[in-house]
Amino acid sequence: WCRATYAVEVFASMLNPGDILQLYPMGPIEIGGKEYTMENPYTTTDVSKASMIRDLYCEETAWTDIETIDAAAEGLKKQQADEKYLVILTDGDTFFLNGSSLGTKTKGELDKRIQALAGNDMTVMYLGIGAQACMPDTRESQCFFKRKASNSADTLSALTEMCNQIFGRDTLPKNHISGRSIDFDISMSKLIVFVQGENISDVTLGGKKPVSQHSTKYSTLGCGNPDYTNWAPDTSLQGVIATFENLDAGSYELSYTGSASSTSVYFEPDVDLQVQLLDENGTPVT
């Protein structure tokens, strides 16, 4: 539970200005003392409030209502946006329809929805968490992307990969990160540095302060289902996401306080591309 909410908090903290994130729960949830449902999703556009997601509490988590996908799709269709993404995040092996288990029909109903929605004004992304999670048979395409996090510890990296696809970013290869040194050979319009570890704060890069800095942390609330009361949060899930803008190519020294366990860097290059079409004689054509 805390790994899933942590991954969603990280996702929310990487929104760009103008982005809208809506959370359609498969059962009633509470955030900040207010209840949200598939008919009334939690909505945020403010990166500074991403930490509210770690306070997500669900009284009952036994059902995986497939109607939530329908509700989210309808909500997306009503939005005026250049790009729309439907991200389905679940550990359910069997979905429910009208309160009854779909059983062996789960995969068929899931595929039917994905095939109807992917490319129809939206891109669909599916992340199954855990070894038992149902995975659709629909083949990946330009408008459909699926991943399975067989271990819940892989949830963050899988959702971050989806996040990069949505926001048009790439992950800086590990051979460009050595200790606290980060280097890149092209200028960057945006660089997001994600330092995980205990008590991380005051992140700077080459002496430059970030334009925004968000602290992420594990959830301690869990859920009310009596089957899941004896659990402990994964306290390794904490860190800082720092966003830098307009960086020249070069090598930079990363500075922070606290004890880091890992550092990941995501980037948007500051590059202009020009394309020219030529015929077989080398003459430009339109």
PDB file of N, CA and C in Angstrom, residues 11 20-26 38 41 65-79 81-90 95 109-128 136 141-147 159 162-163 165-167:
ATOM      1  N   PHE A  11       4.821  10.591  -8.873  1.00  0.00           N
ATOM      2  CA  PHE A  11       4.214  10.938 -10.158  1.00  0.00           C
ATOM      3  C   PHE A  11       3.646  12.354 -10.099  1.00  0.00           C
ATOM      4  N   ILE A  20      -3.098  18.425 -15.253  1.00  0.00           N
ATOM      5  CA  ILE A  20      -4.155  18.066 -14.304  1.00  0.00           C
ATOM      6  C   ILE A  20      -4.048  16.573 -14.008  1.00  0.00           C
ATOM      7  N   LEU A  21      -4.001  16.213 -12.741  1.00  0.00           N
ATOM      8  CA  LEU A  21      -3.992  14.813 -12.332  1.00  0.00           C
ATOM      9  C   LEU A  21      -5.260  14.525 -11.546  1.00  0.00           C
ATOM     10  N   GLN A  22      -6.012  13.512 -12.000  1.00  0.00           N
ATOM     11  CA  GLN A  22      -7.200  13.092 -11.281  1.00  0.00           C
ATOM     12  C   GLN A  22      -7.039  11.637 -10.849  1.00  0.00           C
ATOM     13  N   LEU A  23      -7.360  11.356  -9.583  1.00  0.00           N
ATOM     14  CA  LEU A  23      -7.287  10.004  -9.044  1.00  0.00           C
ATOM     15  C   LEU A  23      -8.699   9.451  -8.915  1.00  0.00           C
ATOM     16  N   TYR A  24      -8.990   8.409  -9.692  1.00  0.00           N
ATOM     17  CA  TYR A  24     -10.283   7.736  -9.639  1.00  0.00           C
ATOM     18  C   TYR A  24     -10.099   6.451  -8.839  1.00  0.00           C
ATOM     19  N   PRO A  25     -10.527   6.415  -7.581  1.00  0.00           N
ATOM     20  CA  PRO A  25     -10.312   5.221  -6.751  1.00  0.00           C
ATOM     21  C   PRO A  25     -11.292   4.105  -7.081  1.00  0.00           C
ATOM     22  N   MET A  26     -10.848   2.861  -6.922  1.00  0.00           N
ATOM     23  CA  MET A  26     -11.717   1.707  -7.160  1.00  0.00           C
ATOM     24  C   MET A  26     -12.588   1.405  -5.949  1.00  0.00           C
ATOM     25  N   MET A  38     -15.167   7.175  -7.431  1.00  0.00           N
ATOM     26  CA  MET A  38     -15.005   7.188  -8.882  1.00  0.00           C
ATOM     27  C   MET A  38     -15.916   8.252  -9.522  1.00  0.00           C
ATOM     28  N   PRO A  41     -13.631  12.250  -8.278  1.00  0.00           N
ATOM     29  CA  PRO A  41     -12.203  11.962  -8.148  1.00  0.00           C
ATOM     30  C   PRO A  41     -11.443  13.073  -7.448  1.00  0.00           C
ATOM     31  N   ASP A  65     -13.208  -2.564  -8.796  1.00  0.00           N
ATOM     32  CA  ASP A  65     -14.357  -2.264  -9.651  1.00  0.00           C
ATOM     33  C   ASP A  65     -13.914  -1.808 -11.033  1.00  0.00           C
ATOM     34  N   ILE A  66     -14.303  -2.565 -12.051  1.00  0.00           N
ATOM     35  CA  ILE A  66     -13.916  -2.224 -13.416  1.00  0.00           C
ATOM     36  C   ILE A  66     -14.653  -0.977 -13.900  1.00  0.00           C
ATOM     37  N   GLU A  67     -15.765  -0.627 -13.238  1.00  0.00           N
ATOM     38  CA  GLU A  67     -16.484   0.597 -13.600  1.00  0.00           C
ATOM     39  C   GLU A  67     -15.639   1.843 -13.390  1.00  0.00           C
ATOM     40  N   THR A  68     -14.606   1.730 -12.533  1.00  0.00           N
ATOM     41  CA  THR A  68     -13.719   2.876 -12.312  1.00  0.00           C
ATOM     42  C   THR A  68     -13.022   3.276 -13.603  1.00  0.00           C
ATOM     43  N   ILE A  69     -12.652   2.284 -14.414  1.00  0.00           N
ATOM     44  CA  ILE A  69     -12.024   2.579 -15.705  1.00  0.00           C
ATOM     45  C   ILE A  69     -12.991   3.352 -16.594  1.00  0.00           C
ATOM     46  N   ASP A  70     -14.269   2.942 -16.593  1.00  0.00           N
ATOM     47  CA  ASP A  70     -15.283   3.633 -17.387  1.00  0.00           C
ATOM     48  C   ASP A  70     -15.445   5.076 -16.918  1.00  0.00           C
ATOM     49  N   ALA A  71     -15.480   5.264 -15.595  1.00  0.00           N
ATOM     50  CA  ALA A  71     -15.661   6.608 -15.039  1.00  0.00           C
ATOM     51  C   ALA A  71     -14.479   7.510 -15.389  1.00  0.00           C
ATOM     52  N   ALA A  72     -13.266   6.964 -15.275  1.00  0.00           N
ATOM     53  CA  ALA A  72     -12.074   7.750 -15.578  1.00  0.00           C
ATOM     54  C   ALA A  72     -12.029   8.112 -17.060  1.00  0.00           C
ATOM     55  N   ALA A  73     -12.409   7.178 -17.920  1.00  0.00           N
ATOM     56  CA  ALA A  73     -12.420   7.444 -19.357  1.00  0.00           C
ATOM     57  C   ALA A  73     -13.416   8.549 -19.698  1.00  0.00           C
ATOM     58  N   GLU A  74     -14.588   8.489 -19.082  1.00  0.00           N
ATOM     59  CA  GLU A  74     -15.581   9.531 -19.336  1.00  0.00           C
ATOM     60  C   GLU A  74     -15.092  10.884 -18.834  1.00  0.00           C
ATOM     61  N   GLY A  75     -14.418  10.876 -17.681  1.00  0.00           N
ATOM     62  CA  GLY A  75     -13.856  12.122 -17.164  1.00  0.00           C
ATOM     63  C   GLY A  75     -12.811  12.708 -18.092  1.00  0.00           C
ATOM     64  N   LEU A  76     -11.976  11.835 -18.672  1.00  0.00           N
ATOM     65  CA  LEU A  76     -10.952  12.300 -19.616  1.00  0.00           C
ATOM     66  C   LEU A  76     -11.582  12.892 -20.874  1.00  0.00           C
ATOM     67  N   LYS A  77     -12.622  12.257 -21.365  1.00  0.00           N
ATOM     68  CA  LYS A  77     -13.263  12.725 -22.594  1.00  0.00           C
ATOM     69  C   LYS A  77     -13.817  14.134 -22.445  1.00  0.00           C
ATOM     70  N   LYS A  78     -14.181  14.506 -21.225  1.00  0.00           N
ATOM     71  CA  LYS A  78     -14.746  15.837 -20.984  1.00  0.00           C
ATOM     72  C   LYS A  78     -13.667  16.914 -20.856  1.00  0.00           C
ATOM     73  N   GLN A  79     -12.411  16.488 -20.692  1.00  0.00           N
ATOM     74  CA  GLN A  79     -11.319  17.448 -20.520  1.00  0.00           C
ATOM     75  C   GLN A  79     -10.879  18.032 -21.856  1.00  0.00           C
ATOM     76  N   ALA A  81      -7.746  19.092 -23.554  1.00  0.00           N
ATOM     77  CA  ALA A  81      -6.300  18.970 -23.373  1.00  0.00           C
ATOM     78  C   ALA A  81      -5.657  18.489 -24.658  1.00  0.00           C
ATOM     79  N   ASP A  82      -4.389  18.865 -24.862  1.00  0.00           N
ATOM     80  CA  ASP A  82      -3.656  18.417 -26.046  1.00  0.00           C
ATOM     81  C   ASP A  82      -3.362  16.930 -25.973  1.00  0.00           C
ATOM     82  N   GLU A  83      -3.087  16.433 -24.777  1.00  0.00           N
ATOM     83  CA  GLU A  83      -2.778  15.015 -24.591  1.00  0.00           C
ATOM     84  C   GLU A  83      -3.515  14.493 -23.364  1.00  0.00           C
ATOM     85  N   LYS A  84      -4.031  13.279 -23.476  1.00  0.00           N
ATOM     86  CA  LYS A  84      -4.767  12.667 -22.377  1.00  0.00           C
ATOM     87  C   LYS A  84      -4.245  11.257 -22.140  1.00  0.00           C
ATOM     88  N   TYR A  85      -4.046  10.918 -20.880  1.00  0.00           N
ATOM     89  CA  TYR A  85      -3.531   9.597 -20.513  1.00  0.00           C
ATOM     90  C   TYR A  85      -4.412   8.973 -19.443  1.00  0.00           C
ATOM     91  N   LEU A  86      -4.799   7.729 -19.685  1.00  0.00           N
ATOM     92  CA  LEU A  86      -5.537   6.947 -18.695  1.00  0.00           C
ATOM     93  C   LEU A  86      -4.573   5.910 -18.135  1.00  0.00           C
ATOM     94  N   VAL A  87      -4.196   6.068 -16.875  1.00  0.00           N
ATOM     95  CA  VAL A  87      -3.243   5.165 -16.225  1.00  0.00           C
ATOM     96  C   VAL A  87      -4.011   4.270 -15.260  1.00  0.00           C
ATOM     97  N   ILE A  88      -3.988   2.983 -15.523  1.00  0.00           N
ATOM     98  CA  ILE A  88      -4.689   2.008 -14.678  1.00  0.00           C
ATOM     99  C   ILE A  88      -3.655   1.341 -13.784  1.00  0.00           C
ATOM    100  N   LEU A  89      -3.802   1.534 -12.488  1.00  0.00           N
ATOM    101  CA  LEU A  89      -2.835   1.041 -11.497  1.00  0.00           C
ATOM    102  C   LEU A  89      -3.570   0.096 -10.549  1.00  0.00           C
ATOM    103  N   THR A  90      -3.230  -1.199 -10.559  1.00  0.00           N
ATOM    104  CA  THR A  90      -3.989  -2.153  -9.744  1.00  0.00           C
ATOM    105  C   THR A  90      -3.166  -3.390  -9.409  1.00  0.00           C
ATOM    106  N   PHE A  95     -11.420  -8.616 -11.405  1.00  0.00           N
ATOM    107  CA  PHE A  95     -12.165  -7.372 -11.312  1.00  0.00           C
ATOM    108  C   PHE A  95     -13.639  -7.670 -11.012  1.00  0.00           C
ATOM    109  N   GLU A 109     -13.034  -8.527 -20.329  1.00  0.00           N
ATOM    110  CA  GLU A 109     -13.666  -7.226 -20.093  1.00  0.00           C
ATOM    111  C   GLU A 109     -12.625  -6.111 -20.058  1.00  0.00           C
ATOM    112  N   LEU A 110     -11.467  -6.411 -19.500  1.00  0.00           N
ATOM    113  CA  LEU A 110     -10.389  -5.429 -19.440  1.00  0.00           C
ATOM    114  C   LEU A 110      -9.885  -5.103 -20.846  1.00  0.00           C
ATOM    115  N   ASP A 111      -9.631  -6.141 -21.648  1.00  0.00           N
ATOM    116  CA  ASP A 111      -9.155  -5.932 -23.010  1.00  0.00           C
ATOM    117  C   ASP A 111     -10.176  -5.170 -23.849  1.00  0.00           C
ATOM    118  N   LYS A 112     -11.457  -5.472 -23.653  1.00  0.00           N
ATOM    119  CA  LYS A 112     -12.512  -4.792 -24.415  1.00  0.00           C
ATOM    120  C   LYS A 112     -12.456  -3.284 -24.174  1.00  0.00           C
ATOM    121  N   ARG A 113     -12.252  -2.890 -22.926  1.00  0.00           N
ATOM    122  CA  ARG A 113     -12.186  -1.468 -22.597  1.00  0.00           C
ATOM    123  C   ARG A 113     -10.921  -0.821 -23.149  1.00  0.00           C
ATOM    124  N   ILE A 114      -9.799  -1.498 -22.989  1.00  0.00           N
ATOM    125  CA  ILE A 114      -8.537  -0.935 -23.471  1.00  0.00           C
ATOM    126  C   ILE A 114      -8.577  -0.731 -24.982  1.00  0.00           C
ATOM    127  N   GLN A 115      -9.086  -1.712 -25.702  1.00  0.00           N
ATOM    128  CA  GLN A 115      -9.118  -1.624 -27.165  1.00  0.00           C
ATOM    129  C   GLN A 115     -10.090  -0.551 -27.647  1.00  0.00           C
ATOM    130  N   ALA A 116     -11.132  -0.283 -26.860  1.00  0.00           N
ATOM    131  CA  ALA A 116     -12.088   0.762 -27.238  1.00  0.00           C
ATOM    132  C   ALA A 116     -11.544   2.158 -26.937  1.00  0.00           C
ATOM    133  N   LEU A 117     -10.672   2.263 -25.938  1.00  0.00           N
ATOM    134  CA  LEU A 117     -10.219   3.580 -25.488  1.00  0.00           C
ATOM    135  C   LEU A 117      -8.869   3.998 -26.061  1.00  0.00           C
ATOM    136  N   ALA A 118      -7.922   3.060 -26.180  1.00  0.00           N
ATOM    137  CA  ALA A 118      -6.568   3.402 -26.624  1.00  0.00           C
ATOM    138  C   ALA A 118      -6.610   3.968 -28.044  1.00  0.00           C
ATOM    139  N   GLY A 119      -6.133   5.193 -28.206  1.00  0.00           N
ATOM    140  CA  GLY A 119      -6.136   5.844 -29.503  1.00  0.00           C
ATOM    141  C   GLY A 119      -7.396   6.620 -29.779  1.00  0.00           C
ATOM    142  N   ASN A 120      -8.407   6.451 -28.948  1.00  0.00           N
ATOM    143  CA  ASN A 120      -9.668   7.192 -29.082  1.00  0.00           C
ATOM    144  C   ASN A 120      -9.609   8.407 -28.158  1.00  0.00           C
ATOM    145  N   ASP A 121      -8.808   9.394 -28.561  1.00  0.00           N
ATOM    146  CA  ASP A 121      -8.635  10.638 -27.808  1.00  0.00           C
ATOM    147  C   ASP A 121      -7.798  10.464 -26.548  1.00  0.00           C
ATOM    148  N   MET A 122      -7.154   9.300 -26.373  1.00  0.00           N
ATOM    149  CA  MET A 122      -6.329   9.108 -25.180  1.00  0.00           C
ATOM    150  C   MET A 122      -5.341   7.965 -25.376  1.00  0.00           C
ATOM    151  N   THR A 123      -4.283   7.995 -24.580  1.00  0.00           N
ATOM    152  CA  THR A 123      -3.335   6.891 -24.493  1.00  0.00           C
ATOM    153  C   THR A 123      -3.614   6.137 -23.199  1.00  0.00           C
ATOM    154  N   VAL A 124      -3.630   4.817 -23.263  1.00  0.00           N
ATOM    155  CA  VAL A 124      -3.911   3.999 -22.087  1.00  0.00           C
ATOM    156  C   VAL A 124      -2.622   3.349 -21.598  1.00  0.00           C
ATOM    157  N   MET A 125      -2.382   3.417 -20.294  1.00  0.00           N
ATOM    158  CA  MET A 125      -1.222   2.782 -19.671  1.00  0.00           C
ATOM    159  C   MET A 125      -1.714   1.891 -18.538  1.00  0.00           C
ATOM    160  N   TYR A 126      -1.166   0.686 -18.463  1.00  0.00           N
ATOM    161  CA  TYR A 126      -1.625  -0.290 -17.466  1.00  0.00           C
ATOM    162  C   TYR A 126      -0.434  -0.796 -16.667  1.00  0.00           C
ATOM    163  N   LEU A 127      -0.547  -0.722 -15.343  1.00  0.00           N
ATOM    164  CA  LEU A 127       0.496  -1.235 -14.454  1.00  0.00           C
ATOM    165  C   LEU A 127      -0.115  -2.219 -13.473  1.00  0.00           C
ATOM    166  N   GLY A 128       0.259  -3.500 -13.627  1.00  0.00           N
ATOM    167  CA  GLY A 128      -0.177  -4.524 -12.694  1.00  0.00           C
ATOM    168  C   GLY A 128       0.873  -4.722 -11.613  1.00  0.00           C
ATOM    169  N   PRO A 136      -3.628  -7.550 -19.119  1.00  0.00           N
ATOM    170  CA  PRO A 136      -4.409  -7.646 -20.350  1.00  0.00           C
ATOM    171  C   PRO A 136      -3.606  -8.285 -21.483  1.00  0.00           C
ATOM    172  N   SER A 141       1.091  -0.725 -28.239  1.00  0.00           N
ATOM    173  CA  SER A 141       1.080   0.065 -29.463  1.00  0.00           C
ATOM    174  C   SER A 141       1.467   1.492 -29.104  1.00  0.00           C
ATOM    175  N   GLN A 142       1.361   2.377 -30.080  1.00  0.00           N
ATOM    176  CA  GLN A 142       1.670   3.771 -29.819  1.00  0.00           C
ATOM    177  C   GLN A 142       0.711   4.359 -28.786  1.00  0.00           C
ATOM    178  N   CYS A 143      -0.469   3.765 -28.666  1.00  0.00           N
ATOM    179  CA  CYS A 143      -1.489   4.300 -27.766  1.00  0.00           C
ATOM    180  C   CYS A 143      -1.774   3.399 -26.569  1.00  0.00           C
ATOM    181  N   PHE A 144      -1.021   2.301 -26.431  1.00  0.00           N
ATOM    182  CA  PHE A 144      -1.218   1.415 -25.281  1.00  0.00           C
ATOM    183  C   PHE A 144       0.132   0.902 -24.784  1.00  0.00           C
ATOM    184  N   PHE A 145       0.333   1.026 -23.476  1.00  0.00           N
ATOM    185  CA  PHE A 145       1.596   0.678 -22.833  1.00  0.00           C
ATOM    186  C   PHE A 145       1.262  -0.112 -21.581  1.00  0.00           C
ATOM    187  N   LYS A 146       1.934  -1.258 -21.368  1.00  0.00           N
ATOM    188  CA  LYS A 146       1.661  -2.036 -20.163  1.00  0.00           C
ATOM    189  C   LYS A 146       2.965  -2.514 -19.533  1.00  0.00           C
ATOM    190  N   ARG A 147       2.937  -2.597 -18.219  1.00  0.00           N
ATOM    191  CA  ARG A 147       4.076  -3.087 -17.450  1.00  0.00           C
ATOM    192  C   ARG A 147       3.546  -3.887 -16.259  1.00  0.00           C
ATOM    193  N   LEU A 159       6.197   2.942 -12.611  1.00  0.00           N
ATOM    194  CA  LEU A 159       5.349   4.121 -12.778  1.00  0.00           C
ATOM    195  C   LEU A 159       6.177   5.317 -13.235  1.00  0.00           C
ATOM    196  N   MET A 162       6.512   5.210 -16.928  1.00  0.00           N
ATOM    197  CA  MET A 162       5.308   5.747 -17.550  1.00  0.00           C
ATOM    198  C   MET A 162       5.286   7.264 -17.468  1.00  0.00           C
ATOM    199  N   CYS A 163       5.686   7.782 -16.311  1.00  0.00           N
ATOM    200  CA  CYS A 163       5.737   9.223 -16.089  1.00  0.00           C
ATOM    201  C   CYS A 163       6.627   9.895 -17.137  1.00  0.00           C
ATOM    202  N   GLN A 165       7.362   8.819 -20.125  1.00  0.00           N
ATOM    203  CA  GLN A 165       6.707   8.773 -21.432  1.00  0.00           C
ATOM    204  C   GLN A 165       5.658   9.865 -21.556  1.00  0.00           C
ATOM    205  N   ILE A 166       4.900  10.071 -20.505  1.00  0.00           N
ATOM    206  CA  ILE A 166       3.847  11.081 -20.535  1.00  0.00           C
ATOM    207  C   ILE A 166       4.434  12.482 -20.675  1.00  0.00           C
ATOM    208  N   PHE A 167       5.486  12.768 -19.915  1.00  0.00           N
ATOM    209  CA  PHE A 167       6.034  14.116 -19.887  1.00  0.00           C
ATOM    210  C   PHE A 167       7.140  14.346 -20.909  1.00  0.00           C
TER     211      PHE A 167
END
